[in-house]
PDB file of C-alpha atoms in Angstrom:
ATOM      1  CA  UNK A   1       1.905 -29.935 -13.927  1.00  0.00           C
ATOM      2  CA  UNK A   2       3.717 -27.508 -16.189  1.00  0.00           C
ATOM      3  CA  UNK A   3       6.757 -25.256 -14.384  1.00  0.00           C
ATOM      4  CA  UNK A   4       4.483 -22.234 -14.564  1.00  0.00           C
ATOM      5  CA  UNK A   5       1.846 -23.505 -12.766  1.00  0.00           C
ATOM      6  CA  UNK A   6       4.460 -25.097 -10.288  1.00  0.00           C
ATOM      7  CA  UNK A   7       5.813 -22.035  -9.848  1.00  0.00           C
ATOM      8  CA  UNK A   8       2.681 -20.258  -8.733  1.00  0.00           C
ATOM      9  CA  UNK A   9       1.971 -22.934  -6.264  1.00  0.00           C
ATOM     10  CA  UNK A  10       5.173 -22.777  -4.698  1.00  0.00           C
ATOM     11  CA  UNK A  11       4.972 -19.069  -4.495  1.00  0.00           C
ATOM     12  CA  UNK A  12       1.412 -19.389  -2.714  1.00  0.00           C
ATOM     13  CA  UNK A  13       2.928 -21.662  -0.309  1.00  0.00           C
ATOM     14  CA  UNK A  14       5.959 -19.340   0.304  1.00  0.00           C
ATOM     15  CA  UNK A  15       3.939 -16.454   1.205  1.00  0.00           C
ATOM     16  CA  UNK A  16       1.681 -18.468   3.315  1.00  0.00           C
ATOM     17  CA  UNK A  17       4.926 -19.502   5.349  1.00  0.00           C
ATOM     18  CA  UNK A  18       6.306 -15.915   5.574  1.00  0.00           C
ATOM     19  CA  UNK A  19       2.688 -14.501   6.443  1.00  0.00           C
ATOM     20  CA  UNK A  20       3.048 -17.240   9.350  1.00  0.00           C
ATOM     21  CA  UNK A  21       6.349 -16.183  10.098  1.00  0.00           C
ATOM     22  CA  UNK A  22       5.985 -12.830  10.425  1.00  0.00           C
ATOM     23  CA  UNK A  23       3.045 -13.363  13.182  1.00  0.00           C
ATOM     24  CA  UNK A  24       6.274 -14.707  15.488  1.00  0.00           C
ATOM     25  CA  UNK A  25       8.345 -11.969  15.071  1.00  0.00           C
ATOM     26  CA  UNK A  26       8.073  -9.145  17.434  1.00  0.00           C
ATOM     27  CA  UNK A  27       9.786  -5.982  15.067  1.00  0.00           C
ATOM     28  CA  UNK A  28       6.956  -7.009  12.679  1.00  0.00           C
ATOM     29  CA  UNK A  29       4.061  -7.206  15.340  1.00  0.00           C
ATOM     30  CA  UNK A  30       5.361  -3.995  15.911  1.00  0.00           C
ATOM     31  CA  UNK A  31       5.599  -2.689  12.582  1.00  0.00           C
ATOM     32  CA  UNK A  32       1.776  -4.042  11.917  1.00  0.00           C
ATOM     33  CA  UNK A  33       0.049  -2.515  15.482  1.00  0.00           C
ATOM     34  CA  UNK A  34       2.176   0.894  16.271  1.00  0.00           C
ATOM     35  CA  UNK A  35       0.887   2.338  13.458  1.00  0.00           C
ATOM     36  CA  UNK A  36      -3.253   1.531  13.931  1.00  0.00           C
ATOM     37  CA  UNK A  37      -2.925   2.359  17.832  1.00  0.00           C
ATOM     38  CA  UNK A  38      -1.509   6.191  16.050  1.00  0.00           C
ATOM     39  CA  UNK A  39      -4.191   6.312  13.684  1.00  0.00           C
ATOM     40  CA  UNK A  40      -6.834   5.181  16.350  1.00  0.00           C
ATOM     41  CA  UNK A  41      -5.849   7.291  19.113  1.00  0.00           C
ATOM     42  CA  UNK A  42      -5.794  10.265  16.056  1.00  0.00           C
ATOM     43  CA  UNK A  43      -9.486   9.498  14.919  1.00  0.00           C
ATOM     44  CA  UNK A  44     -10.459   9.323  18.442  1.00  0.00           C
ATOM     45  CA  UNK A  45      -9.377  13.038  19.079  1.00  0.00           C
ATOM     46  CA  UNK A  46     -10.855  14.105  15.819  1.00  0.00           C
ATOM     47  CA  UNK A  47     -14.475  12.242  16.752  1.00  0.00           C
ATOM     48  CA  UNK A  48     -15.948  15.462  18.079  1.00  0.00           C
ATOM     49  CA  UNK A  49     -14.508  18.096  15.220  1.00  0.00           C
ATOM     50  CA  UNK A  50     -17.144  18.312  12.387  1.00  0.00           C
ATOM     51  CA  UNK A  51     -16.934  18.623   8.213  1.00  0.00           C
ATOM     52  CA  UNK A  52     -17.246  22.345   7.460  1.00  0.00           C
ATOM     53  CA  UNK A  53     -20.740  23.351   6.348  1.00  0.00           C
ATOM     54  CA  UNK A  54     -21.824  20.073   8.222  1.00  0.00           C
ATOM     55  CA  UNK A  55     -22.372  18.147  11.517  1.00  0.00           C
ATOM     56  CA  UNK A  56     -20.852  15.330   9.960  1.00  0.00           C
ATOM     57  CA  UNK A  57     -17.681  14.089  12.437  1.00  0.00           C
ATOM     58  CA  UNK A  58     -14.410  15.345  10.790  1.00  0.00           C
ATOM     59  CA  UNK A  59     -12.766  11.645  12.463  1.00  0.00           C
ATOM     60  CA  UNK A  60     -15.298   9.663  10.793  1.00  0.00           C
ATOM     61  CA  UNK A  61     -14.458  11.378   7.710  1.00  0.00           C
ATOM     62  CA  UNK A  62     -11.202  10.877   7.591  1.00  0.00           C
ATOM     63  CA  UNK A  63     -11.277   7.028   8.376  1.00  0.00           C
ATOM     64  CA  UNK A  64     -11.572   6.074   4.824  1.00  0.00           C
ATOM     65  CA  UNK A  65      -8.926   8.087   3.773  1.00  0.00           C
ATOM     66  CA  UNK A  66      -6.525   6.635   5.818  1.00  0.00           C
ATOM     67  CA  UNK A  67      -7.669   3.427   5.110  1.00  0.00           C
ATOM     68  CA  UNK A  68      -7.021   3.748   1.397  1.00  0.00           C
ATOM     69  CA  UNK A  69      -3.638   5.461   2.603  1.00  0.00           C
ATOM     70  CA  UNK A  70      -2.623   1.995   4.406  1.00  0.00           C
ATOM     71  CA  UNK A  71      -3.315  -0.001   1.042  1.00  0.00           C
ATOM     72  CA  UNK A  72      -1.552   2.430  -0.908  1.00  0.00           C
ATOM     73  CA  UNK A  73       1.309   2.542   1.637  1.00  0.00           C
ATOM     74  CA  UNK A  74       1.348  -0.786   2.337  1.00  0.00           C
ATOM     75  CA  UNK A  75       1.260  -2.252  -1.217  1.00  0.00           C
ATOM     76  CA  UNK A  76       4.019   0.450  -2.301  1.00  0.00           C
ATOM     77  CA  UNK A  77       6.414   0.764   0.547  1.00  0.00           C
ATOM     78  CA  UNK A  78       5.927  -2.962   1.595  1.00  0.00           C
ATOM     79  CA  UNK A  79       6.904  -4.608  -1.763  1.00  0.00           C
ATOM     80  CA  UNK A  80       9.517  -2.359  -2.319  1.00  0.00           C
ATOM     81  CA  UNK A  81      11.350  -2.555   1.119  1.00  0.00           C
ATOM     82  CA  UNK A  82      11.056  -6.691   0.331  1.00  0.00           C
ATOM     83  CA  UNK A  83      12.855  -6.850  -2.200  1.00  0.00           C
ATOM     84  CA  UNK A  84      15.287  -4.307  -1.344  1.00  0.00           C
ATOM     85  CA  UNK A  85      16.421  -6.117   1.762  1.00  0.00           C
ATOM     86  CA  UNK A  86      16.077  -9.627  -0.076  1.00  0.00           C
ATOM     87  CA  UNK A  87      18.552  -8.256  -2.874  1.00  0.00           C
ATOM     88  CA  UNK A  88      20.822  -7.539  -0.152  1.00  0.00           C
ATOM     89  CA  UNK A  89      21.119 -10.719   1.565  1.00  0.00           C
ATOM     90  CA  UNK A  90      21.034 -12.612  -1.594  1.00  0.00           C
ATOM     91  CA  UNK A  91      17.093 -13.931  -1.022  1.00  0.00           C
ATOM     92  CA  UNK A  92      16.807 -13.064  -5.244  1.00  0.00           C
ATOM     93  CA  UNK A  93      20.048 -14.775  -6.167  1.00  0.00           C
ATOM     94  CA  UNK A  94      19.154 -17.915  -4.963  1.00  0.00           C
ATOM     95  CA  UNK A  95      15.677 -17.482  -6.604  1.00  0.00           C
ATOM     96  CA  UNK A  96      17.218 -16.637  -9.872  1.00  0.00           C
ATOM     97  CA  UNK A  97      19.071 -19.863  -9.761  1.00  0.00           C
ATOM     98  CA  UNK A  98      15.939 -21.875  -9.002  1.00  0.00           C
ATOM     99  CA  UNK A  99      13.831 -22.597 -12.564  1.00  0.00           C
ATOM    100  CA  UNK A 100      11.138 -20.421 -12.441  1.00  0.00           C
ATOM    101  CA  UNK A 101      12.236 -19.288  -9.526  1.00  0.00           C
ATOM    102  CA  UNK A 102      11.949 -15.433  -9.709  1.00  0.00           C
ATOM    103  CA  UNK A 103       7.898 -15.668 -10.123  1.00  0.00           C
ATOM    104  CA  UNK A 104       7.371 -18.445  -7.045  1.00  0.00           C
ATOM    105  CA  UNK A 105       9.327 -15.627  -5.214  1.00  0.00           C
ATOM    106  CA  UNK A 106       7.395 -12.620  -6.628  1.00  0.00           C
ATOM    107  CA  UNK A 107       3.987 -14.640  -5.856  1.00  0.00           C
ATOM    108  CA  UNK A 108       4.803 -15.584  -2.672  1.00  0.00           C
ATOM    109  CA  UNK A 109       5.697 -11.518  -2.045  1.00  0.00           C
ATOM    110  CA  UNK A 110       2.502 -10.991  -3.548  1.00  0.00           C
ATOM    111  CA  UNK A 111       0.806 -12.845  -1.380  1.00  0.00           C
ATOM    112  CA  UNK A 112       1.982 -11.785   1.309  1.00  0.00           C
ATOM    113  CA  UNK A 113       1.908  -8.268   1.147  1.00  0.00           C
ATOM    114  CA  UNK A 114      -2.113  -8.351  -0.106  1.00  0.00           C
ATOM    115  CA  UNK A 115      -2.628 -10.462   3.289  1.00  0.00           C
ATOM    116  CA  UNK A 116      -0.801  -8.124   5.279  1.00  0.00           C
ATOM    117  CA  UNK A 117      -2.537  -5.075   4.240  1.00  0.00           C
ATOM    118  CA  UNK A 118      -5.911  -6.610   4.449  1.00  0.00           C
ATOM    119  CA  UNK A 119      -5.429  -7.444   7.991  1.00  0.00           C
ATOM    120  CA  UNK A 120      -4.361  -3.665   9.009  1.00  0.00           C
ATOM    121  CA  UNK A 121      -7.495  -2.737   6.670  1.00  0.00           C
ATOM    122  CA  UNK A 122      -9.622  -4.814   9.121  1.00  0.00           C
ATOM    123  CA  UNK A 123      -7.365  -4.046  12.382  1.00  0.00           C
ATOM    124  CA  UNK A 124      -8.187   0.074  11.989  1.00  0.00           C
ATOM    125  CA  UNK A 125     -11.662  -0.342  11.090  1.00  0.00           C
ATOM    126  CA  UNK A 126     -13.427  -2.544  13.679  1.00  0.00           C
ATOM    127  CA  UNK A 127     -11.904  -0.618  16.950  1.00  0.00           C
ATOM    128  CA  UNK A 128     -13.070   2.478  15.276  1.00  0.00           C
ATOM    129  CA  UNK A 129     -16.572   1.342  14.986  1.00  0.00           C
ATOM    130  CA  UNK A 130     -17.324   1.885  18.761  1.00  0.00           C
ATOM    131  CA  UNK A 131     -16.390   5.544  18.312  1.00  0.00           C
ATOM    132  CA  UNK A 132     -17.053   6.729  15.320  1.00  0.00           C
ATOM    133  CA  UNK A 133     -20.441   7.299  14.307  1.00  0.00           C
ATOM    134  CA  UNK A 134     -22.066   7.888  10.726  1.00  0.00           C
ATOM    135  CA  UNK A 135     -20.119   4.694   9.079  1.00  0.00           C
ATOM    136  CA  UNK A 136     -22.062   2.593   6.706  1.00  0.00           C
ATOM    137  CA  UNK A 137     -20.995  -0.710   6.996  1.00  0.00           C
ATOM    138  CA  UNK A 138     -24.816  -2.154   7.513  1.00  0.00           C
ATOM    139  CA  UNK A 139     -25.216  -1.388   3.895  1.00  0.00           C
ATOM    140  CA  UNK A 140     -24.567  -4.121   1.082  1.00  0.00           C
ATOM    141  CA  UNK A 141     -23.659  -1.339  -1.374  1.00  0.00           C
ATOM    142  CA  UNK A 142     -20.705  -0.683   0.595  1.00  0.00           C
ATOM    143  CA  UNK A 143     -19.610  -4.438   0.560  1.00  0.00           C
ATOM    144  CA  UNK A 144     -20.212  -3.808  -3.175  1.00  0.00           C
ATOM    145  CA  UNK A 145     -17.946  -1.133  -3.678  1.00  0.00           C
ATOM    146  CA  UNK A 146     -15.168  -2.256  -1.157  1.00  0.00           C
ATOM    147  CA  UNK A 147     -15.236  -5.428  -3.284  1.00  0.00           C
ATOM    148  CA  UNK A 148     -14.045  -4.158  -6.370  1.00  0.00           C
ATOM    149  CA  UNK A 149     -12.106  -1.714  -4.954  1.00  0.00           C
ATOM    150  CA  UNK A 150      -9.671  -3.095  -2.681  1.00  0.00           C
ATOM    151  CA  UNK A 151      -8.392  -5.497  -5.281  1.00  0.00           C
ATOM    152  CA  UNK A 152      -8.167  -2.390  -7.927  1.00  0.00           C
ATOM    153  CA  UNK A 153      -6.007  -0.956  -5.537  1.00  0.00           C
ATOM    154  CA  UNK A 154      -3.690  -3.174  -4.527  1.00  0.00           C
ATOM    155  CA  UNK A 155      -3.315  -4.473  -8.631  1.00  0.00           C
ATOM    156  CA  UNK A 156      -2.632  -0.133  -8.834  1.00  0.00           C
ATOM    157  CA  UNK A 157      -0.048  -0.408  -6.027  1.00  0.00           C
ATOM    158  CA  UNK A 158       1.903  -3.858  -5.672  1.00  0.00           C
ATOM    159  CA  UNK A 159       3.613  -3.379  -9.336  1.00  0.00           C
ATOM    160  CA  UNK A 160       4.961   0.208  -8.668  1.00  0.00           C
ATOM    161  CA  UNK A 161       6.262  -1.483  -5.301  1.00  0.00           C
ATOM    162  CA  UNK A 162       8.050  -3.740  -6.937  1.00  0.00           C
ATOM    163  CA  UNK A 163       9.248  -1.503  -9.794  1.00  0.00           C
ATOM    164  CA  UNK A 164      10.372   0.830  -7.031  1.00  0.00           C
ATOM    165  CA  UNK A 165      12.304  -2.262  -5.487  1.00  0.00           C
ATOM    166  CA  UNK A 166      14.027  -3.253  -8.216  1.00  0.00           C
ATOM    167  CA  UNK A 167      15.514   0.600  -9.062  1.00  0.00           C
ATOM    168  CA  UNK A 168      16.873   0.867  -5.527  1.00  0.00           C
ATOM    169  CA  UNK A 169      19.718  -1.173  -4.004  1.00  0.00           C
ATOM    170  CA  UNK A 170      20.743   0.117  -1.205  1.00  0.00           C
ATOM    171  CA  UNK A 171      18.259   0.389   1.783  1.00  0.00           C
ATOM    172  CA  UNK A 172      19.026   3.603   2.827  1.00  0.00           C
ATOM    173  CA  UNK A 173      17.585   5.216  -0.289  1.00  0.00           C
ATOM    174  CA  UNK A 174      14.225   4.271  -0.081  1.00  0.00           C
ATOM    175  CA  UNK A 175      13.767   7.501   2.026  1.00  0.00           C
ATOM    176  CA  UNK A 176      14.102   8.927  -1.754  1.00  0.00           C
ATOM    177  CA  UNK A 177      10.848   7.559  -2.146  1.00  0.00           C
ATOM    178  CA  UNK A 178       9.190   7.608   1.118  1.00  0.00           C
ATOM    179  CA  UNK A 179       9.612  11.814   1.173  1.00  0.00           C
ATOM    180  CA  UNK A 180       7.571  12.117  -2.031  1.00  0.00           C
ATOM    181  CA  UNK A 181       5.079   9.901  -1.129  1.00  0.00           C
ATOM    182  CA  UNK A 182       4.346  11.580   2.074  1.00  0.00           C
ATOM    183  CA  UNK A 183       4.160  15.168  -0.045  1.00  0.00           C
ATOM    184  CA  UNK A 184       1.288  12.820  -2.478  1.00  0.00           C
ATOM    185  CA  UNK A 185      -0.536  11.871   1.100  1.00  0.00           C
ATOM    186  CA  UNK A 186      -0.619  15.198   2.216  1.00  0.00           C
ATOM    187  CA  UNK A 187      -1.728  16.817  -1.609  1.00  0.00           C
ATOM    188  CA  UNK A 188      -4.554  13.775  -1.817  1.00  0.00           C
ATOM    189  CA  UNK A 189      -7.446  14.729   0.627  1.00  0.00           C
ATOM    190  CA  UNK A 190      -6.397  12.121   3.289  1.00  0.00           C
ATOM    191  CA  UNK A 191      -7.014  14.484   6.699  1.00  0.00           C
ATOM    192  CA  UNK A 192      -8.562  16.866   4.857  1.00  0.00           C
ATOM    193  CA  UNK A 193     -11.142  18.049   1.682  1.00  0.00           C
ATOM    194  CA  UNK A 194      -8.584  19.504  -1.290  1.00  0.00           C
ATOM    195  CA  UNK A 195     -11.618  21.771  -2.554  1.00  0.00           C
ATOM    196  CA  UNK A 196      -9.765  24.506  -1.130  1.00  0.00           C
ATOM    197  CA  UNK A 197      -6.356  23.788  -3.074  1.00  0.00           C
ATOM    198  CA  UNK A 198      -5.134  25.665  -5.732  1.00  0.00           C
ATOM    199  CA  UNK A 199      -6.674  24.149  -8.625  1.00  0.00           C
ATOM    200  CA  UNK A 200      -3.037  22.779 -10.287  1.00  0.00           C
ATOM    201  CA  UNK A 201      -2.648  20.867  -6.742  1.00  0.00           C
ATOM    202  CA  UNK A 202      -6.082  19.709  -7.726  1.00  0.00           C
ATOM    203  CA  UNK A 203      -5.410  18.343 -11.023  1.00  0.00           C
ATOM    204  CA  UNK A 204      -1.676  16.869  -9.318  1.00  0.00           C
ATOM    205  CA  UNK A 205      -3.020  15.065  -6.315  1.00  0.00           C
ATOM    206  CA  UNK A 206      -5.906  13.399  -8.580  1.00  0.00           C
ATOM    207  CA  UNK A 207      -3.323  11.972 -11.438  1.00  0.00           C
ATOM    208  CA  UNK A 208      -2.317   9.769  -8.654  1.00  0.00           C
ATOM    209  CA  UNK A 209      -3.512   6.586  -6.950  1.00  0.00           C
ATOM    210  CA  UNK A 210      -3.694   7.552  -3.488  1.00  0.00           C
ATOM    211  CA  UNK A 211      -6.212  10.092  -3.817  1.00  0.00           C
ATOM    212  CA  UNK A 212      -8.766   7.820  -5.686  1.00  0.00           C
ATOM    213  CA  UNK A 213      -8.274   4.930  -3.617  1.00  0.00           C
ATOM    214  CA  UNK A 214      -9.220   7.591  -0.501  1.00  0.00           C
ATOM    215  CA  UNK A 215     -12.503   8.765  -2.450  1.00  0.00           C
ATOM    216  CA  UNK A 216     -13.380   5.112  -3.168  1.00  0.00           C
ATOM    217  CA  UNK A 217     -13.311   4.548   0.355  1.00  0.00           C
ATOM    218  CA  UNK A 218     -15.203   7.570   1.383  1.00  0.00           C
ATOM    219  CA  UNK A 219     -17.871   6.306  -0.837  1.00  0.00           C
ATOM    220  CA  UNK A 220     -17.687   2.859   0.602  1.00  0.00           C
ATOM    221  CA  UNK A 221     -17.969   3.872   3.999  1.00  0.00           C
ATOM    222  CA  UNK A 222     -19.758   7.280   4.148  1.00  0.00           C
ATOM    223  CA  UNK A 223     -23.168   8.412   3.732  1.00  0.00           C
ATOM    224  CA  UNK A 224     -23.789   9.758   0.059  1.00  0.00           C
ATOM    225  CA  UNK A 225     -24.813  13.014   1.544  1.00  0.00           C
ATOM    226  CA  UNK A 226     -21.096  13.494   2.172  1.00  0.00           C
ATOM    227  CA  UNK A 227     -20.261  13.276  -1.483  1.00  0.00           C
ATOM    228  CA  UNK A 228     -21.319  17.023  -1.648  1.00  0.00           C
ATOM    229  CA  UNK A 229     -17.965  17.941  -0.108  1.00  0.00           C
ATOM    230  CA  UNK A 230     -15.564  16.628  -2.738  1.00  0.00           C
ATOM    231  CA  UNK A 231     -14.677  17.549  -5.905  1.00  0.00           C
ATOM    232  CA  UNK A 232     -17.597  17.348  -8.854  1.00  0.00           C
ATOM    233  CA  UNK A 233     -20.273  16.844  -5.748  1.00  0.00           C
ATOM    234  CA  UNK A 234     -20.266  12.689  -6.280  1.00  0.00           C
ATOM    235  CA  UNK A 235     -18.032  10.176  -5.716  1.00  0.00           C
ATOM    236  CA  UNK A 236     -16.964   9.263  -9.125  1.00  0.00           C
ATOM    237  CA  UNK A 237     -16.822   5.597  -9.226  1.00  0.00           C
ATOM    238  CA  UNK A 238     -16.042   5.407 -13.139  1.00  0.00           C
ATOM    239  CA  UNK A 239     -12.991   7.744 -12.449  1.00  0.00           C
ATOM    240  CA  UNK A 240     -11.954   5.209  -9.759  1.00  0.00           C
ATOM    241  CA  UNK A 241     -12.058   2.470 -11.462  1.00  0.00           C
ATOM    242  CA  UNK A 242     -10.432   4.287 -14.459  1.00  0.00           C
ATOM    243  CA  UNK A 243      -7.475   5.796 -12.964  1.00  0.00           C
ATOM    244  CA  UNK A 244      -6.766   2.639 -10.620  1.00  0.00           C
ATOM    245  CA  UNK A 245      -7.136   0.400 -13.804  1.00  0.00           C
ATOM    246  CA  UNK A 246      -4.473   2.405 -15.861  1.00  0.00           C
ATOM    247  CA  UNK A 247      -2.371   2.429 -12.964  1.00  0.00           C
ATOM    248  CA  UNK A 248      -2.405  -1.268 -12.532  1.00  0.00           C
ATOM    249  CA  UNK A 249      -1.913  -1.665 -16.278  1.00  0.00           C
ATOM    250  CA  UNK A 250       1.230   0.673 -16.177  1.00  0.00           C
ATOM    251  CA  UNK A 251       2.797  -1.505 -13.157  1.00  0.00           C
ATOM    252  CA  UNK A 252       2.102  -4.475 -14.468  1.00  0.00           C
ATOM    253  CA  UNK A 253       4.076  -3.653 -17.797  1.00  0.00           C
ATOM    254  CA  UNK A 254       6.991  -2.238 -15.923  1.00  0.00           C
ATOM    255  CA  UNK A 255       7.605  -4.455 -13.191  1.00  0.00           C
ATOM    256  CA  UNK A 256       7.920  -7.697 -15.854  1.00  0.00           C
ATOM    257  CA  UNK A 257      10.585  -5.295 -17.387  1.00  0.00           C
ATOM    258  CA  UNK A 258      12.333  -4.261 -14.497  1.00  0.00           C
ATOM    259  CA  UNK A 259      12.217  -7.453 -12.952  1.00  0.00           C
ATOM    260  CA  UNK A 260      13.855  -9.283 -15.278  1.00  0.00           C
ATOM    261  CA  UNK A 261      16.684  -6.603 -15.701  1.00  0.00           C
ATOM    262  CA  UNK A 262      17.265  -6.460 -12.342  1.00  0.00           C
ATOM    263  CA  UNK A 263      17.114 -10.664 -12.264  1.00  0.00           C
ATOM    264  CA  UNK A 264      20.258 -10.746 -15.001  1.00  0.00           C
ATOM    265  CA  UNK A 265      22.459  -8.213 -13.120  1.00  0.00           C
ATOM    266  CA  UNK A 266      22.281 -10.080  -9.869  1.00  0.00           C
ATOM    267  CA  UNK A 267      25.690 -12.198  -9.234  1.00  0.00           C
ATOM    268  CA  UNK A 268      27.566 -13.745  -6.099  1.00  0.00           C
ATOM    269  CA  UNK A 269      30.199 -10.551  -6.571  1.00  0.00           C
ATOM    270  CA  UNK A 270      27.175  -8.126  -6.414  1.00  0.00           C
ATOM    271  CA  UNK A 271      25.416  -9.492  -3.466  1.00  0.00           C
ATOM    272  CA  UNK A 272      29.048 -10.257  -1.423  1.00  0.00           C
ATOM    273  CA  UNK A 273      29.915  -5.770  -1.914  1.00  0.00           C
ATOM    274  CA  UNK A 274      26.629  -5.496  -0.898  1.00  0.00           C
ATOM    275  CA  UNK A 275      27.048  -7.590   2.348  1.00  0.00           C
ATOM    276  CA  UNK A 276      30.266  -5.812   2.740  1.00  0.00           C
ATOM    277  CA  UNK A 277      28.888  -2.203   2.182  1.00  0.00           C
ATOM    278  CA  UNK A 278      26.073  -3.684   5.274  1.00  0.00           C
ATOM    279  CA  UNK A 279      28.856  -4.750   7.594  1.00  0.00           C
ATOM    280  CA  UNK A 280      31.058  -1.570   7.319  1.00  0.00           C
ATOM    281  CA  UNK A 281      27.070   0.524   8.007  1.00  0.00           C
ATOM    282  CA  UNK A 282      26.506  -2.083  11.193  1.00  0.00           C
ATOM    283  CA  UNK A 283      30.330  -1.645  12.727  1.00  0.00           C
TER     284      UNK A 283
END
């Protein structure tokens, strides 16, 4: 077996072991079910509002949105808080000094982070099946179209994340990065249509990924009579696919990049001021 593939297989099995881990520990149970009770108790209220110009639920509408919100969020925010707090124990250093030792880790993240936000993808959507009506997930088209889209997403999002990691060192930064995605959330049609934006919010909210992975879900999930209400009157699948791909083609030449930059700067001196900084925070 070559170190490469070695490498990869060790990584699997890493973030097999973490994913099992994380299942014991009661900040990240937390972490994984706070969060869907909000949104569920949120799409519950919303159930009896309706689309404008329709009798379409409003709740049911906005669903999908936050679903693709939760990948984007998740494969973003998750990464990037991983290796933030793994620089700052020294998790990376030891990796570095392990051949091959930096990709086992980032695979094992990988893997991990996909799993996690698959299982809050599936932990939002069945409870809301036995309240929300109009969802289409009797229909094999929708299968289709969640198939190829959840994996285009989280290619579009896990690279940033870990680009994002590797820029910041100090945990308490990352709200630097958490404000501006909450401004993209609320610009990208999650609770609500952006037809009535300003047509330069428009054109910002749709360079991003957030607001593509929400249509793609929209047109997973909803009925195609709802494609009226967003922008063009369809649900643009080649646009999807487009913008998602060229995202995931962008993180995936950075993050080798910054990964490696941030690999060679990494030392025992680093990571021990680091520790030192985390004390002097905790006392």
């Amino acid at each position: 077996m070559n170190p490469t593939s070695a490498a990869v297989r060790a990584g699997v099995r890493r973030g097999v072991i973490e994913l099992r881990n994380t299942f014991t520990n009661g900040q990240d149970l937390w972490n994984y079910f706070f969060p869907t009770a909000v949104l569920l108790v949120t799409m519950f209220f919303m159930r009896g509002a309706t689309v404008p110009g329709t009798d379409f639920s409003l709740g049911a509408r906005t669903l999908p949105s936050a679903l693709g919100m939760g990948l984007a969020f998740g494969g973003l925010l998750g990464l990037a808080q991983q290796l933030i707090v793994d620089r700052e124990d020294g998790t990376l250093l030891r990796a570095k000094a392990t051949p091959n030792g930096m990709l086992g880790y980032l695979i094992g993240k990988l893997v991990l982070i996909s799993t996690v936000s698959l299982i809050g993808l599936v932990l939002q959507l069945t409870p809301s099946l036995f309240f929300l009506d109009g969802l289409r997930l009797t229909d094999a088209g929708a299968w289709l179209t969640l198939a190829w889209l959840v994996p285009f997403g989280l290619v579009a999002m896990l690279p940033l994340g870990a680009v994002i990691g590797s820029l910041i060192e100090n945990p308490r930064n990352m709200g630097l990065v958490v404000l501006p995605i909450f401004g993209l959330i609320a610009l990208s049609g999650i609770f609500y249509p952006i037809n009535g934006y300003p047509g330069w919010l428009q054109a910002v909210a749709q360079v991003f990924p957030i607001y593509w992975l929400g249509l793609g879900m929209r047109s997973a999930l909803l009925p195609d009579s709802l494609a009226a209400v967003e922008l063009g009157g369809s649900w643009r699948h080649l646009e999807t696919l487009g913008v998602l791909g060229l995202w995931g083609v962008l993180g995936l030449t950075l993050a080798p990049v910054v990964l490696r930059r941030m690999a060679r700067r990494e030392s025992g001196s680093r990571v021990a001021a680091r520790r030192e900084k985390a004390m002097q925070r905790v006392v």
